[in-house]
Short mmCIF file of C-alpha atoms in Angstrom, two decimals:
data_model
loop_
_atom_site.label_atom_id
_atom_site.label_comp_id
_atom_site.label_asym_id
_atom_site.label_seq_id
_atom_site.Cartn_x
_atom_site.Cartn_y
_atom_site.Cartn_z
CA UNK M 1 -16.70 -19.64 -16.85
CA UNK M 2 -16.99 -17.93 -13.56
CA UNK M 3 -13.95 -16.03 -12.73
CA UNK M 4 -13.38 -14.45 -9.35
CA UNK M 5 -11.08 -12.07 -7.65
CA UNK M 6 -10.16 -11.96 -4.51
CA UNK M 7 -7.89 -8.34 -3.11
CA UNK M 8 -5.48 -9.77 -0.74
CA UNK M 9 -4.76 -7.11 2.38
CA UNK M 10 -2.40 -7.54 5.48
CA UNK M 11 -5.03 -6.90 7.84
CA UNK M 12 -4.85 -4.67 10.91
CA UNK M 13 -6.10 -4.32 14.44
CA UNK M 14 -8.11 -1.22 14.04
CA UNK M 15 -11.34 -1.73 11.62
CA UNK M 16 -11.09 1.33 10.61
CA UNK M 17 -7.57 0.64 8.25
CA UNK M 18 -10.33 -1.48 6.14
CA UNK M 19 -11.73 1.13 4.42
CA UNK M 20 -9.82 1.70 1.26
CA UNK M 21 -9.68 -2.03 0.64
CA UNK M 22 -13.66 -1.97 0.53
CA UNK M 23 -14.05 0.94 -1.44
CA UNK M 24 -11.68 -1.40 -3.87
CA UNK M 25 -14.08 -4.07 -3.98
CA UNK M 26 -16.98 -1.82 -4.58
CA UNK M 27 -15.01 -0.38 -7.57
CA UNK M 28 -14.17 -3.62 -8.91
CA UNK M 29 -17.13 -5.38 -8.38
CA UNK M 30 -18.62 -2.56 -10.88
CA UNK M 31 -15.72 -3.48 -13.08
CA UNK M 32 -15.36 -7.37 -13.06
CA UNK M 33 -18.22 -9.94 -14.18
CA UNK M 34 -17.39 -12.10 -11.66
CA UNK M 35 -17.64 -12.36 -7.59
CA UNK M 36 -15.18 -10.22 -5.59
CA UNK M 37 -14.02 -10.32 -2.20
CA UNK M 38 -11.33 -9.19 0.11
CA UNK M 39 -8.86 -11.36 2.34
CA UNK M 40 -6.48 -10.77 4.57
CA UNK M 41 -3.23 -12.27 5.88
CA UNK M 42 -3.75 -11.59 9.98
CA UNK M 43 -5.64 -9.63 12.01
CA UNK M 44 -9.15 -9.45 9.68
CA UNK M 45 -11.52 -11.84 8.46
CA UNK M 46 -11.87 -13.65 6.08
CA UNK M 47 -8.42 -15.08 5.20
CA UNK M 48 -7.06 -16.71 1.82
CA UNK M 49 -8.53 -19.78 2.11
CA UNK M 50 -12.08 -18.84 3.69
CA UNK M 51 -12.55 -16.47 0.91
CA UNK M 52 -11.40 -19.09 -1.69
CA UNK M 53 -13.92 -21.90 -0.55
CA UNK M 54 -16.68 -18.64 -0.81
CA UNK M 55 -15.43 -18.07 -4.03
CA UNK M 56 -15.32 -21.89 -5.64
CA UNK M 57 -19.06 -22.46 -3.61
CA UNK M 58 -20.47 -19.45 -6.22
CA UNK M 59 -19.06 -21.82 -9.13
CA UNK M 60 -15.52 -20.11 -9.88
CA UNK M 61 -12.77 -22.19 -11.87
CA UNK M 62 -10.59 -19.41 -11.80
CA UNK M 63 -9.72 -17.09 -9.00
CA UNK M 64 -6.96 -14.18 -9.28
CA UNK M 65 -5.36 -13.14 -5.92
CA UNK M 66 -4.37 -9.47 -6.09
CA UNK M 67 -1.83 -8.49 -2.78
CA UNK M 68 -2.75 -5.09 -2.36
CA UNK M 69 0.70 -4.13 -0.92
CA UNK M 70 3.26 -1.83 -1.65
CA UNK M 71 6.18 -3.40 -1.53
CA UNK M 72 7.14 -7.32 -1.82
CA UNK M 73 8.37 -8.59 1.46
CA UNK M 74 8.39 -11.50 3.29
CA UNK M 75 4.45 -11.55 3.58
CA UNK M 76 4.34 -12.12 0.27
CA UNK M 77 7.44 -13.95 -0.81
CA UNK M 78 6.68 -16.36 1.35
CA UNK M 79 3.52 -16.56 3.36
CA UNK M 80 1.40 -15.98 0.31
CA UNK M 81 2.43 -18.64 -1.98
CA UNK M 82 2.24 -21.30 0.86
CA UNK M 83 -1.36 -19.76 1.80
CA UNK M 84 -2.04 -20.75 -2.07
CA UNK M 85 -1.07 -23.72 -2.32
CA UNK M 86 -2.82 -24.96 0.31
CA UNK M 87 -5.99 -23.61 -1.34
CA UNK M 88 -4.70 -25.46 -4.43
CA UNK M 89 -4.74 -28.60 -2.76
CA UNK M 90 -8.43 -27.89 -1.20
CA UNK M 91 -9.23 -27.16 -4.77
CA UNK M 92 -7.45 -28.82 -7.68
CA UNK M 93 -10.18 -28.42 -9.91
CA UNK M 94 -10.09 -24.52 -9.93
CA UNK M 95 -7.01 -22.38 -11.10
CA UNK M 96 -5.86 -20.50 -8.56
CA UNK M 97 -3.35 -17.21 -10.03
CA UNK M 98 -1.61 -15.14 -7.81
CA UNK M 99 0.04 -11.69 -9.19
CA UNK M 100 2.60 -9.36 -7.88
CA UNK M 101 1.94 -6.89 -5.42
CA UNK M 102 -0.50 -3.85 -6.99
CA UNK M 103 1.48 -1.28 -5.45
CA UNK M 104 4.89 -1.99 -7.55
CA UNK M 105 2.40 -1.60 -10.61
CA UNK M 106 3.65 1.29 -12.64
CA UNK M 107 0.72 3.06 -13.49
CA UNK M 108 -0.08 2.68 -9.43
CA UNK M 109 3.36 4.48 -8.74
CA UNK M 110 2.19 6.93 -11.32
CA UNK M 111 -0.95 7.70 -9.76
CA UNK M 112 0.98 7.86 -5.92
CA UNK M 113 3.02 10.50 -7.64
CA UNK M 114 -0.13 12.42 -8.86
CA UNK M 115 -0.87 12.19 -5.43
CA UNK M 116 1.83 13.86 -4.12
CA UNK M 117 2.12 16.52 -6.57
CA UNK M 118 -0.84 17.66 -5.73
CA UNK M 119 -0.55 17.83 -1.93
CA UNK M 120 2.63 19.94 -1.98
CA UNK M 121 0.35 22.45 -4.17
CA UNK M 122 -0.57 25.61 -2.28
CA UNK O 1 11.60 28.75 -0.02
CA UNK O 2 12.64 24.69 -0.09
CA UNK O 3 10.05 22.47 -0.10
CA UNK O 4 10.93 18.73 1.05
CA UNK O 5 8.96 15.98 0.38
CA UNK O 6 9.24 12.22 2.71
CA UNK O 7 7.25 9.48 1.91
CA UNK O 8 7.07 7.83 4.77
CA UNK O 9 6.37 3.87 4.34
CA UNK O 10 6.27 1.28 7.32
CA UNK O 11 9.68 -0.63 6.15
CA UNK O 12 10.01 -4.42 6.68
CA UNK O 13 12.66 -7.23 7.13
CA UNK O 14 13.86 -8.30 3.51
CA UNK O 15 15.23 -5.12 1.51
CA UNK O 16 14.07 -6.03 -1.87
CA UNK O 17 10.40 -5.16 0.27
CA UNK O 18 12.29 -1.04 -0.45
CA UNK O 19 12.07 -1.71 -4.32
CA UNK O 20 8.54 0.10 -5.09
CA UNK O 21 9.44 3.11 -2.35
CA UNK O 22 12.57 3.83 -4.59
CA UNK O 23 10.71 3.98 -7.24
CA UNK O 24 8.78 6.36 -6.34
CA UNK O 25 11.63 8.53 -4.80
CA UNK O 26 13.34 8.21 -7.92
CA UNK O 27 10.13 9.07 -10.29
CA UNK O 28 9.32 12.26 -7.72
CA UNK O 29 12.66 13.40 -7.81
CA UNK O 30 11.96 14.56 -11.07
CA UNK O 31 9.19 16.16 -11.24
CA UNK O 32 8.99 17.98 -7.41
CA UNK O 33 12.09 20.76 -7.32
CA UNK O 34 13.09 20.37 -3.61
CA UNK O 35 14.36 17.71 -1.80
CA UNK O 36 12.81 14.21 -1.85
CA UNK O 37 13.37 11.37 0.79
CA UNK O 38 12.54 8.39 2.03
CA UNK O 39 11.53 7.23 6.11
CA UNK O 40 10.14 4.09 7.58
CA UNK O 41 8.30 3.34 11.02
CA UNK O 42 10.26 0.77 11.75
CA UNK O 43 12.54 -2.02 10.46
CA UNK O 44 14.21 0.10 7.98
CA UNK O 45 16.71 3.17 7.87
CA UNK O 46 15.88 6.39 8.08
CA UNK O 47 13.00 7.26 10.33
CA UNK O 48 10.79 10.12 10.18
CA UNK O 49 13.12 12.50 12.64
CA UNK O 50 16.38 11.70 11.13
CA UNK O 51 14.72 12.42 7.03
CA UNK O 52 13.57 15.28 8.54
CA UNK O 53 16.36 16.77 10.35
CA UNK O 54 18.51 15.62 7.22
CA UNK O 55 16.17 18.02 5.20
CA UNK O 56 15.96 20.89 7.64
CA UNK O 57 20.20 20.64 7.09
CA UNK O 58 19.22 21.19 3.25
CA UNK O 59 17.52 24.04 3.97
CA UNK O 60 13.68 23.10 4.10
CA UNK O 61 11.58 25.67 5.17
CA UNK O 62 8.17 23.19 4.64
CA UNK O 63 8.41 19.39 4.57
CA UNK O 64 4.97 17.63 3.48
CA UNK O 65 5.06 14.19 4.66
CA UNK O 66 3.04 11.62 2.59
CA UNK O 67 2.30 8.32 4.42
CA UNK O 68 2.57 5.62 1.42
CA UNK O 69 0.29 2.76 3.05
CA UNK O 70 -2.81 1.37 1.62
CA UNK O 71 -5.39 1.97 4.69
CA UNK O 72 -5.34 4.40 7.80
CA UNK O 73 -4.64 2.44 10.77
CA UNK O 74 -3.24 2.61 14.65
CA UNK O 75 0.36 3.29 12.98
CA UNK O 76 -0.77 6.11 11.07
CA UNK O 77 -3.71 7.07 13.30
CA UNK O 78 -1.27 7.20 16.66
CA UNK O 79 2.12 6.40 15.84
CA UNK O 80 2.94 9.08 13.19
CA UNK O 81 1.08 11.89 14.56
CA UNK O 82 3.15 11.41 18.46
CA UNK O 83 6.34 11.26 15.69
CA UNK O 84 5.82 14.47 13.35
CA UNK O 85 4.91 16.48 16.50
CA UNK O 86 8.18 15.41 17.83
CA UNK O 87 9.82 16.76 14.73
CA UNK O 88 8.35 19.69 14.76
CA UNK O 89 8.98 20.38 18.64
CA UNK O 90 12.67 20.04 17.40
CA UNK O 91 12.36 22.46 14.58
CA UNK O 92 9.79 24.64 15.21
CA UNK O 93 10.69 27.25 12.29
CA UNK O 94 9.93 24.81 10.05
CA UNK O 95 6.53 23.84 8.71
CA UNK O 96 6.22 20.37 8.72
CA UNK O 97 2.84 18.81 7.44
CA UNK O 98 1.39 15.22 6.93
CA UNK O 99 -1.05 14.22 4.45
CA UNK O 100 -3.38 11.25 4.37
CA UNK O 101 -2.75 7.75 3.36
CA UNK O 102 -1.95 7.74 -0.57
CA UNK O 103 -3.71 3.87 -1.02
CA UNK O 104 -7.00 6.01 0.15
CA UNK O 105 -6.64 8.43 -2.91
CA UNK O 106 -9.51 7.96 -5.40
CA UNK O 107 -6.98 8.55 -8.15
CA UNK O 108 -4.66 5.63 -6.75
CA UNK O 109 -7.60 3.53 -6.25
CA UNK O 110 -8.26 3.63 -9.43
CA UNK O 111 -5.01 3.09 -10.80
CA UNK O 112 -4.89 -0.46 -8.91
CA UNK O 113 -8.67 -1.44 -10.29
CA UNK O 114 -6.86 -0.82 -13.77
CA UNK O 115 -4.23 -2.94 -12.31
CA UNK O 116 -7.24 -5.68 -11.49
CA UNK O 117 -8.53 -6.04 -14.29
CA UNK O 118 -5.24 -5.99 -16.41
CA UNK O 119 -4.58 -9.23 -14.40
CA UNK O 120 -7.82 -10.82 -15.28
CA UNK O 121 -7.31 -10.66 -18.42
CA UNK O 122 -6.35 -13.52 -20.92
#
């Protein structure tokens, strides 16, 4: 069974604020057996549901939406689960999961803290 | 000398958005000896010049400010630079520096593809 991922991002004006996110999906697509891609909520193409149809055309029955966000605000309390229903109702036949945000992940936090450890170094 | 640490995050309307930034004020708080704070861009209390001037009263002689968003764009390309040189136009005998973005870290990175593909699994 083809399982996909898809790394959810807000999306800003400047292309530039992409970066990390693809550097992500080349990491992951390393990692994962299945097709990943990135979406975002404004801003950037493709959004949720663009990416989804991608995703379910390539033969996924599953698809796990990642938000790649620190913390869990409004975009994601209640945008995102709107955004996937709607691709639930485009595609009952695939099982659509949506996790929590990546950044309130504790070995993420861990790493951030690694981070800054090691910029206050001399 | 007092070293201060701020991680500086872009705040948002609904509090609980605050969870994961306390988190990681909480977790840094023990393991970096000077001060540690919090400041937001907008939509959430303190900004950048009142954590700092808060931790030039504490007695910092360096403050390293760590921007905690996923990619580098207009706010931390434009906005945050015109803000930590106004900080440091207002203390100048203190040494106030400004890392990169931690979601562009290659060790953070990799902490949320571990974060992927826990999620994938069954």
């Amino acid at each position: 069974m083809a399982h996909g991922i898809i790394l959810f991002g807000h999306g800003a004006r400047d292309a530039r604020w992409k970066a990390p996110f693809e550097r992500l999906e080349a990491l992951l697509k390393h990692a994962h057996p299945g097709p990943v891609s990135l979406a975002f909520l404004e801003l950037m193409d493709p959004d949720l549901p663009a990416a989804v149809d991608s995703q379910v055309a390539q033969g996924c029955e599953r698809i796990t939406v990642i938000p790649v966000f620190f913390g869990q605000g409004g975009h994601l309390r209640r945008d995102l689960p709107e955004i996937v229903e709607q691709c639930r109702s485009s595609h009952p036949q695939v099982d659509i999961r949506c996790t929590g945000a990546a950044g309130e992940d504790e070995g993420v936090l861990a790493a951030i803290i690694d981070f800054c450890l090691d910029q206050t170094r001399d």
